[in-house]
Coordinates of C-alpha atoms and ligand atoms in Angstrom, one line a residue:
M1 CA 17.3 -13.4 -23.9
R2 CA 17.9 -12.9 -20.2
I3 CA 15.1 -10.7 -18.6
A4 CA 15.4 -9.1 -15.2
Y5 CA 11.8 -9.3 -13.9
Y6 CA 12.0 -6.6 -11.2
N7 CA 9.5 -6.5 -8.3
H8 CA 10.0 -3.8 -5.7
T9 CA 8.2 -5.7 -2.9
S10 CA 8.3 -9.3 -1.7
A11 CA 4.6 -9.4 -0.8
V12 CA 2.5 -11.4 -3.2
S13 CA -0.8 -10.3 -4.8
G14 CA -2.2 -10.4 -8.3
A15 CA 0.7 -8.6 -10.0
E16 CA 3.2 -11.0 -8.5
M17 CA 1.0 -14.1 -9.3
N18 CA 0.9 -12.8 -12.9
L19 CA 4.7 -12.4 -12.9
M20 CA 5.3 -15.9 -11.7
V21 CA 2.9 -17.7 -13.9
T22 CA 3.9 -15.7 -17.0
A23 CA 7.6 -16.2 -16.3
K24 CA 7.0 -20.0 -16.2
H25 CA 5.4 -19.9 -19.7
Y26 CA 8.1 -18.1 -21.7
T27 CA 9.4 -20.2 -24.6
K28 CA 12.2 -17.8 -25.7
A29 CA 13.1 -15.5 -22.8
H30 CA 14.9 -16.6 -19.7
P31 CA 13.5 -14.7 -16.7
V32 CA 15.5 -13.9 -13.6
I33 CA 13.4 -12.6 -10.7
F34 CA 15.0 -9.6 -8.9
A35 CA 13.2 -8.8 -5.7
P36 CA 13.7 -8.4 -1.9
E37 CA 13.9 -11.6 0.1
G38 CA 10.5 -12.8 1.2
E39 CA 7.3 -14.6 0.0
L40 CA 7.8 -13.8 -3.7
L41 CA 11.4 -15.2 -3.9
D42 CA 10.4 -18.2 -1.8
R43 CA 7.7 -19.1 -4.2
A44 CA 9.9 -18.4 -7.3
R45 CA 12.6 -20.7 -5.9
K46 CA 9.9 -23.5 -5.4
D47 CA 9.0 -23.0 -9.1
W48 CA 12.7 -23.3 -10.1
L49 CA 12.9 -19.8 -11.4
E50 CA 16.3 -18.1 -11.2
V51 CA 16.3 -15.3 -8.5
V52 CA 18.5 -12.4 -7.5
P53 CA 17.7 -11.1 -4.0
L54 CA 18.0 -7.3 -3.6
A55 CA 18.0 -5.2 -0.4
S56 CA 14.5 -4.6 0.9
F57 CA 12.9 -1.2 0.3
N58 CA 9.3 -0.3 0.9
A59 CA 8.8 2.4 -1.8
R60 CA 5.9 4.5 -0.7
L61 CA 5.2 7.9 -2.2
S62 CA 3.7 10.3 0.3
R63 CA 2.2 13.9 0.2
N64 CA 4.2 14.8 3.3
P65 CA 7.3 16.6 1.8
F66 CA 9.7 15.0 4.4
R67 CA 8.3 11.5 3.8
L68 CA 8.3 12.1 0.1
A69 CA 12.0 13.1 0.2
A70 CA 12.8 10.1 2.3
G71 CA 10.9 7.9 -0.1
L72 CA 12.6 9.3 -3.1
I73 CA 16.1 8.8 -1.6
G74 CA 15.1 5.2 -0.8
M75 CA 13.9 4.7 -4.4
F76 CA 17.2 6.1 -5.8
K77 CA 19.2 3.8 -3.5
A78 CA 17.1 0.8 -4.6
G79 CA 17.5 1.9 -8.3
W80 CA 21.2 2.1 -7.9
Q81 CA 21.4 -1.4 -6.4
L82 CA 19.3 -2.7 -9.2
S83 CA 21.5 -1.1 -11.8
E84 CA 24.5 -2.7 -10.3
A85 CA 22.8 -6.2 -10.0
V86 CA 21.6 -6.2 -13.7
R87 CA 25.1 -5.3 -14.9
E88 CA 26.5 -8.3 -13.1
Q89 CA 23.9 -10.7 -14.5
D90 CA 24.2 -10.1 -18.2
I91 CA 20.6 -8.9 -18.6
Q92 CA 19.1 -7.8 -22.0
V93 CA 15.8 -6.3 -20.8
I94 CA 14.5 -5.1 -17.5
H95 CA 10.8 -5.8 -17.0
A96 CA 9.7 -3.7 -14.0
N97 CA 6.5 -5.1 -12.5
S98 CA 4.9 -1.9 -11.2
L99 CA 4.9 1.9 -11.7
R100 CA 7.4 2.3 -8.8
A101 CA 9.6 -0.5 -10.0
G102 CA 9.6 1.2 -13.4
M103 CA 10.7 4.5 -11.9
M104 CA 13.5 2.8 -9.9
A105 CA 14.7 0.8 -12.9
S106 CA 14.8 3.9 -15.1
F107 CA 16.5 6.3 -12.7
F108 CA 19.9 4.8 -13.7
S109 CA 19.3 3.9 -17.3
W110 CA 22.3 6.0 -18.2
R111 CA 24.3 3.6 -16.0
H112 CA 23.0 0.1 -17.0
R113 CA 22.0 1.1 -20.6
I114 CA 19.4 -1.7 -20.7
P115 CA 15.9 -1.1 -22.1
V116 CA 13.2 -0.9 -19.4
V117 CA 9.6 -2.1 -19.7
W118 CA 7.1 -0.7 -17.2
H119 CA 4.3 -3.1 -16.4
L120 CA 1.3 -1.1 -15.0
H121 CA -1.2 -3.0 -12.9
D122 CA -3.1 -0.1 -11.4
I123 CA -5.3 2.7 -12.5
P124 CA -2.8 5.7 -12.5
P125 CA -3.0 8.3 -9.8
K126 CA -4.8 11.5 -10.8
G127 CA -3.7 15.1 -10.5
L128 CA -0.2 16.5 -10.5
T129 CA 1.5 13.3 -9.3
G130 CA -0.1 11.3 -12.0
W131 CA 0.8 13.9 -14.6
L132 CA 4.5 14.0 -13.4
I133 CA 4.7 10.2 -13.5
R134 CA 3.3 10.0 -17.0
M135 CA 5.7 12.7 -18.2
Y136 CA 8.5 10.7 -16.7
A137 CA 7.3 7.4 -18.2
M138 CA 7.2 9.1 -21.6
R139 CA 10.9 10.0 -21.3
A140 CA 12.2 7.0 -19.4
A141 CA 10.4 3.8 -20.3
Q142 CA 11.3 2.2 -23.6
S143 CA 8.0 0.3 -23.5
V144 CA 4.9 0.2 -21.2
I145 CA 2.5 -2.7 -20.7
A146 CA -0.9 -2.0 -19.3
I147 CA -3.2 -4.7 -18.0
S148 CA -6.5 -3.1 -19.1
E149 CA -7.9 -0.1 -20.9
P150 CA -8.6 2.0 -17.8
V151 CA -5.0 1.5 -16.8
M152 CA -3.8 2.4 -20.3
K153 CA -6.1 5.4 -20.9
D154 CA -4.3 8.4 -19.4
Y155 CA -1.0 7.3 -20.9
L156 CA -2.6 7.1 -24.4
K157 CA -3.5 10.7 -24.2
L158 CA 0.1 11.6 -23.9
G159 CA 1.0 9.4 -26.9
Q160 CA 3.1 7.1 -24.8
R161 CA 4.3 3.9 -26.5
I162 CA 2.1 1.5 -24.7
Q163 CA 0.7 -2.0 -25.3
L164 CA -2.2 -3.7 -23.7
V165 CA -1.4 -7.2 -22.5
H166 CA -4.2 -8.8 -20.5
N167 CA -3.2 -11.3 -17.8
G168 CA -3.4 -14.9 -18.8
A169 CA -4.7 -18.0 -16.9
V170 CA -3.6 -21.6 -17.0
L171 CA -6.4 -23.8 -18.4
S172 CA -6.3 -26.8 -16.2
E173 CA -9.9 -27.7 -15.5
F174 CA -10.1 -30.8 -13.3
P175 CA -11.6 -34.0 -14.7
V176 CA -15.2 -34.7 -13.5
K177 CA -14.2 -37.5 -11.0
E178 CA -11.4 -35.4 -9.5
K179 CA -13.8 -32.4 -9.3
E180 CA -16.1 -34.4 -7.1
Y181 CA -13.3 -35.5 -4.8
I182 CA -12.0 -31.9 -4.5
R183 CA -15.5 -30.6 -3.8
E184 CA -15.9 -33.1 -0.9
K185 CA -12.4 -32.4 0.4
I186 CA -12.6 -28.6 0.4
R187 CA -16.1 -28.5 1.8
M188 CA -15.2 -30.8 4.6
Q189 CA -12.1 -28.6 5.4
L190 CA -14.3 -25.5 5.4
N191 CA -17.0 -27.1 7.4
T192 CA -19.6 -26.6 4.7
P193 CA -22.4 -29.1 3.8
L194 CA -21.7 -30.9 0.6
E195 CA -25.1 -30.2 -1.0
S196 CA -25.3 -26.5 0.0
K197 CA -24.9 -23.5 -2.4
V198 CA -21.5 -21.9 -2.0
M199 CA -20.3 -18.5 -3.2
T200 CA -16.7 -17.4 -2.8
I201 CA -14.9 -14.1 -3.0
I202 CA -11.2 -14.3 -3.4
G203 CA -8.5 -11.7 -3.1
Q204 CA -6.7 -9.5 -0.6
I205 CA -9.0 -8.2 2.2
A206 CA -9.2 -4.5 1.6
P207 CA -12.0 -1.9 1.6
W208 CA -11.9 -1.4 -2.2
K209 CA -12.5 -5.1 -2.7
R210 CA -15.8 -4.6 -0.9
Q211 CA -16.1 -8.0 0.6
E212 CA -18.9 -6.4 2.7
D213 CA -21.2 -6.5 -0.3
A214 CA -20.8 -10.2 -0.6
I215 CA -21.8 -10.5 3.1
R216 CA -24.8 -8.2 2.5
A217 CA -25.9 -10.3 -0.5
L218 CA -25.6 -13.4 1.6
H219 CA -27.8 -11.8 4.3
A220 CA -30.5 -10.9 1.7
L221 CA -30.5 -14.5 0.4
V222 CA -30.7 -16.0 3.9
Q223 CA -33.5 -13.6 4.8
Q224 CA -35.4 -14.9 1.8
G225 CA -35.0 -18.4 3.2
E226 CA -32.3 -19.4 0.7
E227 CA -29.4 -21.1 2.6
N228 CA -26.1 -20.2 1.1
Y229 CA -22.5 -20.2 2.3
L230 CA -19.9 -17.6 1.6
W231 CA -16.1 -18.3 1.6
I232 CA -14.1 -15.2 2.0
V233 CA -10.6 -16.2 0.8
G234 CA -7.5 -14.0 1.2
E235 CA -5.8 -12.0 3.9
P236 CA -5.2 -8.3 4.5
K237 CA -1.9 -7.1 3.1
F238 CA 0.2 -3.9 2.8
R239 CA -1.7 -1.6 5.3
L240 CA -3.2 -1.4 8.8
E241 CA -6.4 -0.1 7.1
N242 CA -6.8 -3.6 5.6
E243 CA -6.4 -5.4 8.9
L244 CA -9.0 -3.1 10.4
Y245 CA -11.3 -3.9 7.5
L246 CA -11.1 -7.6 8.2
E247 CA -12.3 -6.9 11.8
E248 CA -15.1 -4.9 10.3
L249 CA -16.2 -7.8 8.2
Y250 CA -16.3 -10.1 11.2
R251 CA -18.5 -7.6 13.0
L252 CA -20.8 -7.2 10.0
A253 CA -21.3 -10.9 9.6
E254 CA -22.2 -11.1 13.3
R255 CA -24.5 -8.1 13.2
L256 CA -26.4 -9.4 10.2
K257 CA -26.6 -12.8 11.9
V258 CA -25.0 -14.7 9.0
K259 CA -21.8 -15.6 10.8
D260 CA -22.6 -19.3 10.7
Y261 CA -22.7 -19.2 6.9
V262 CA -19.5 -17.3 6.4
R263 CA -16.0 -18.9 6.4
F264 CA -12.9 -16.7 6.6
T265 CA -10.3 -19.0 5.2
G266 CA -7.2 -16.7 5.2
F267 CA -4.7 -17.0 2.4
R268 CA -5.0 -20.2 0.4
E269 CA -2.5 -21.8 -1.9
D270 CA -5.2 -23.9 -3.7
I271 CA -7.3 -21.3 -5.5
D272 CA -8.0 -23.6 -8.4
E273 CA -9.5 -26.1 -6.0
I274 CA -11.4 -23.5 -4.1
C275 CA -13.0 -22.3 -7.4
C276 CA -13.8 -25.9 -8.3
A277 CA -15.4 -26.6 -4.9
A278 CA -17.5 -23.4 -4.9
D279 CA -20.6 -22.9 -7.1
L280 CA -20.0 -19.2 -7.9
L281 CA -17.3 -16.5 -7.7
L282 CA -18.2 -13.0 -6.7
L283 CA -16.0 -10.0 -7.3
C284 CA -17.4 -6.9 -5.6
S285 CA -14.5 -4.4 -6.1
E286 CA -14.7 -0.8 -6.7
N287 CA -12.9 -0.3 -10.1
E288 CA -10.9 -3.5 -10.3
P289 CA -8.0 -2.8 -12.7
F290 CA -8.3 -6.3 -14.1
G291 CA -9.0 -9.1 -11.6
R292 CA -6.9 -12.2 -12.1
V293 CA -9.3 -14.3 -9.9
I294 CA -12.0 -13.8 -12.6
I295 CA -10.0 -15.5 -15.3
E296 CA -8.8 -18.2 -12.8
A297 CA -12.4 -19.1 -11.9
M298 CA -13.6 -19.0 -15.5
A299 CA -10.7 -21.3 -16.5
Q300 CA -12.1 -23.8 -14.0
G301 CA -15.6 -23.5 -15.4
T302 CA -16.9 -21.6 -12.4
P303 CA -19.4 -18.9 -13.1
V304 CA -18.5 -15.3 -12.1
I305 CA -20.6 -12.3 -11.1
A306 CA -18.5 -9.2 -11.0
T307 CA -18.8 -5.4 -10.8
S308 CA -18.7 -3.8 -14.2
G309 CA -16.1 -1.0 -13.4
G310 CA -12.4 -1.0 -14.1
G311 CA -11.1 -3.6 -16.6
V312 CA -13.6 -6.3 -15.7
S313 CA -15.9 -5.7 -18.7
E314 CA -12.9 -6.5 -21.0
I315 CA -13.1 -10.0 -19.7
I316 CA -16.8 -10.7 -19.0
Q317 CA -19.5 -10.2 -21.6
H318 CA -22.7 -9.9 -19.7
K319 CA -25.0 -13.0 -19.8
R320 CA -22.7 -14.6 -22.4
N321 CA -19.7 -15.8 -20.2
G322 CA -20.5 -14.2 -16.8
L323 CA -22.7 -11.6 -15.2
L324 CA -21.9 -7.9 -14.5
Y325 CA -23.6 -5.7 -11.9
T326 CA -23.2 -2.1 -10.7
T327 CA -20.8 -1.7 -7.9
R328 CA -22.5 -1.4 -4.4
N329 CA -25.9 -2.4 -5.9
I330 CA -26.7 -5.3 -3.6
L331 CA -30.2 -5.9 -5.1
E332 CA -28.6 -6.4 -8.6
L333 CA -26.0 -8.7 -7.1
V334 CA -28.6 -10.8 -5.4
Q335 CA -30.7 -10.9 -8.5
G336 CA -27.6 -12.1 -10.5
I337 CA -26.9 -14.8 -7.9
Q338 CA -30.5 -16.1 -8.1
D339 CA -30.5 -16.0 -11.9
I340 CA -27.5 -18.3 -12.0
Q341 CA -28.8 -20.5 -9.2
R342 CA -32.3 -20.9 -10.6
N343 CA -31.6 -20.9 -14.3
E344 CA -29.6 -24.1 -15.1
E345 CA -29.5 -23.2 -18.8
L346 CA -27.9 -19.8 -18.1
R347 CA -25.5 -21.3 -15.6
R348 CA -24.3 -24.0 -18.1
R349 CA -24.0 -21.5 -20.9
I350 CA -21.9 -19.1 -18.8
C351 CA -19.6 -21.9 -17.6
E352 CA -19.0 -23.3 -21.1
N353 CA -18.5 -19.9 -22.7
G354 CA -16.3 -18.8 -19.8
I355 CA -13.8 -21.6 -20.5
E356 CA -13.9 -20.7 -24.3
R357 CA -13.3 -17.1 -23.4
I358 CA -10.2 -17.9 -21.5
K359 CA -9.0 -20.4 -24.2
N360 CA -9.4 -17.8 -27.0
H361 CA -8.4 -14.6 -25.3
F362 CA -6.9 -14.9 -21.9
S363 CA -4.6 -18.0 -22.0
I364 CA -1.3 -17.8 -20.3
E365 CA 0.4 -18.9 -23.6
Q366 CA -1.0 -15.8 -25.3
A367 CA 0.1 -13.4 -22.5
A368 CA 3.6 -14.9 -22.4
A369 CA 4.0 -14.7 -26.2
A370 CA 2.8 -11.1 -26.3
T371 CA 5.2 -10.2 -23.6
E372 CA 8.1 -12.0 -25.3
Q373 CA 7.3 -10.2 -28.5
I374 CA 7.7 -6.8 -26.7
Y375 CA 11.2 -8.0 -25.5
S376 CA 12.1 -9.0 -29.0
H377 CA 11.0 -5.7 -30.5
L378 CA 13.1 -3.9 -27.9
M379 CA 16.1 -5.9 -28.7
T380 CA 15.8 -5.4 -32.4
G381 CA 15.2 -1.7 -31.9
E382 CA 11.5 -1.7 -32.9
T383 CA 9.4 0.1 -30.3
G384 CA 5.8 -0.4 -29.0
T385 CA 2.7 0.8 -30.7
N386 CA -0.6 2.2 -29.6
S387 CA -2.4 -0.7 -31.2
G388 CA -3.2 -2.3 -27.8
L389 CA -6.4 -0.3 -27.3
R390 CA -7.7 -1.3 -30.7
Q391 CA -6.8 -5.0 -30.0
S392 CA -8.6 -4.9 -26.6
R393 CA -11.7 -3.4 -28.2
E394 CA -11.7 -6.3 -30.7
V395 CA -11.3 -8.8 -27.9
A396 CA -14.2 -7.3 -26.0
K397 CA -16.6 -7.8 -28.9
Ligands
UDP1 N1 -4.8 -15.5 -4.2 C1 -4.3 -16.6 -3.7 N2 -4.7 -17.0 -2.4 C2 -5.6 -16.2 -1.7 C3 -6.1 -15.0 -2.3 C4 -5.7 -14.7 -3.6 O1 -3.4 -17.4 -4.3 O2 -5.9 -16.6 -0.6 C5 -4.3 -15.1 -5.6 C6 -5.4 -15.3 -6.6 O3 -5.4 -16.6 -7.1 C7 -4.9 -14.3 -7.7 C8 -4.2 -13.2 -6.9 O4 -4.0 -13.8 -5.6 O5 -4.0 -14.9 -8.6 C9 -5.1 -12.0 -6.7 O6 -5.1 -11.3 -7.9 P1 -6.2 -10.3 -8.3 O7 -5.8 -9.7 -9.5 O8 -7.6 -10.9 -8.4 O9 -6.3 -9.2 -7.1 P2 -5.3 -8.3 -6.4 O10 -5.2 -8.8 -5.0 O11 -4.0 -8.3 -7.2 O12 -5.9 -6.9 -6.5
GLC2 C1 -3.2 -5.6 -9.6 C2 -4.6 -5.2 -9.9 C3 -5.5 -6.4 -10.3 C4 -4.8 -7.2 -11.4 C5 -3.5 -7.6 -10.9 C6 -2.7 -8.4 -11.9 O1 -3.0 -6.2 -8.4 O2 -5.2 -4.6 -8.7 O3 -6.8 -6.0 -10.7 O4 -5.6 -8.3 -11.7 O5 -2.7 -6.5 -10.6 O6 -2.4 -7.7 -13.1

């Protein structure tokens, strides 16, 4: 089964990380990554995945009618090129790794005649645009994968054939001795005392990720005389707004006089090691659609405190395998941090249950198998079902 895994951008964030790790864990399907030249294909080549480079196109939908027209023309062009490339490559299913990729892959279905799976990683746009996209998805996509319930919800209302497939993580907790070594190594690299308490927040630097709340929580702790360090891991991507937000974070750390306790690491390749060397992962996002970093940290046995919006509460069960707090509520966040730091029994329980949670419900093997099953159904003519929501509710119990 040759699958064209189509990504419309070469930039790498959670959706692309998920693509690569899932592709490596297929047992039946043979993935071929179709994307513009850049970071994604470089990484895929390093992982020995088959790749097909496509012309680069930054598909951006705008409200400005001229820009919108230019964007649509660009999308049609990219869709045409894709339809040509898949025909040359003997592909059985196209797996489009975003809403935009799905649209581009479906524009020329009449030409390539290959079933298209749309993989949705974001909470869908509201209003007329959202409605139009959903109507188009209903007609054009042979199957739709959503990464969490809020991503899935609006499509369900329209009766779209849609399946919930949560991201999966690789369970590769380091042995105790190696953990100690990694902890020393990373802390030395990041100029952080070995015995100090370390929190980390990992992901693209962007206003909706609210790294500022992690800095504010650090400030509250330092004010109470509790020395803590905060590693802000990741870089701004995609927009100027995100670059400016990083500057804002520097200024905030300085203004609150916690600059000496904050490390801005930039993009790191060794997230498993970062999780293992830190004591706690924070996720402060406004409506995180899923949050791969949560399952990556839990798979390492690192406790997580995360905002309860978006798809996060499908992963974390409060006080059982992590802590949830209300977005923007710094007091609640600080309380959660202190609970974990002061209550060893709670910390241990959360770490152990976290690993179990990943093993039982969020392993990469489960995610890869569920995705391959969708491909098989498409090839045998069976279509998707709406059972995903029911499954996810069962998982969340
Ligand atoms: N990541 C990484 N290095 C970094 C920051 C993030 O490798 O410096 C990875 C992280 O391990 C995760 C992904 O990028 O796999 C981020 O995914 P997530 O779903 O958490 O957030 P997104 O950025 O996609 O919204
Ligand atoms: C998107 C979402 C993120 C999710 C990732 C992988 O980037 O913003 O929440 O974890 O895709 O599915």
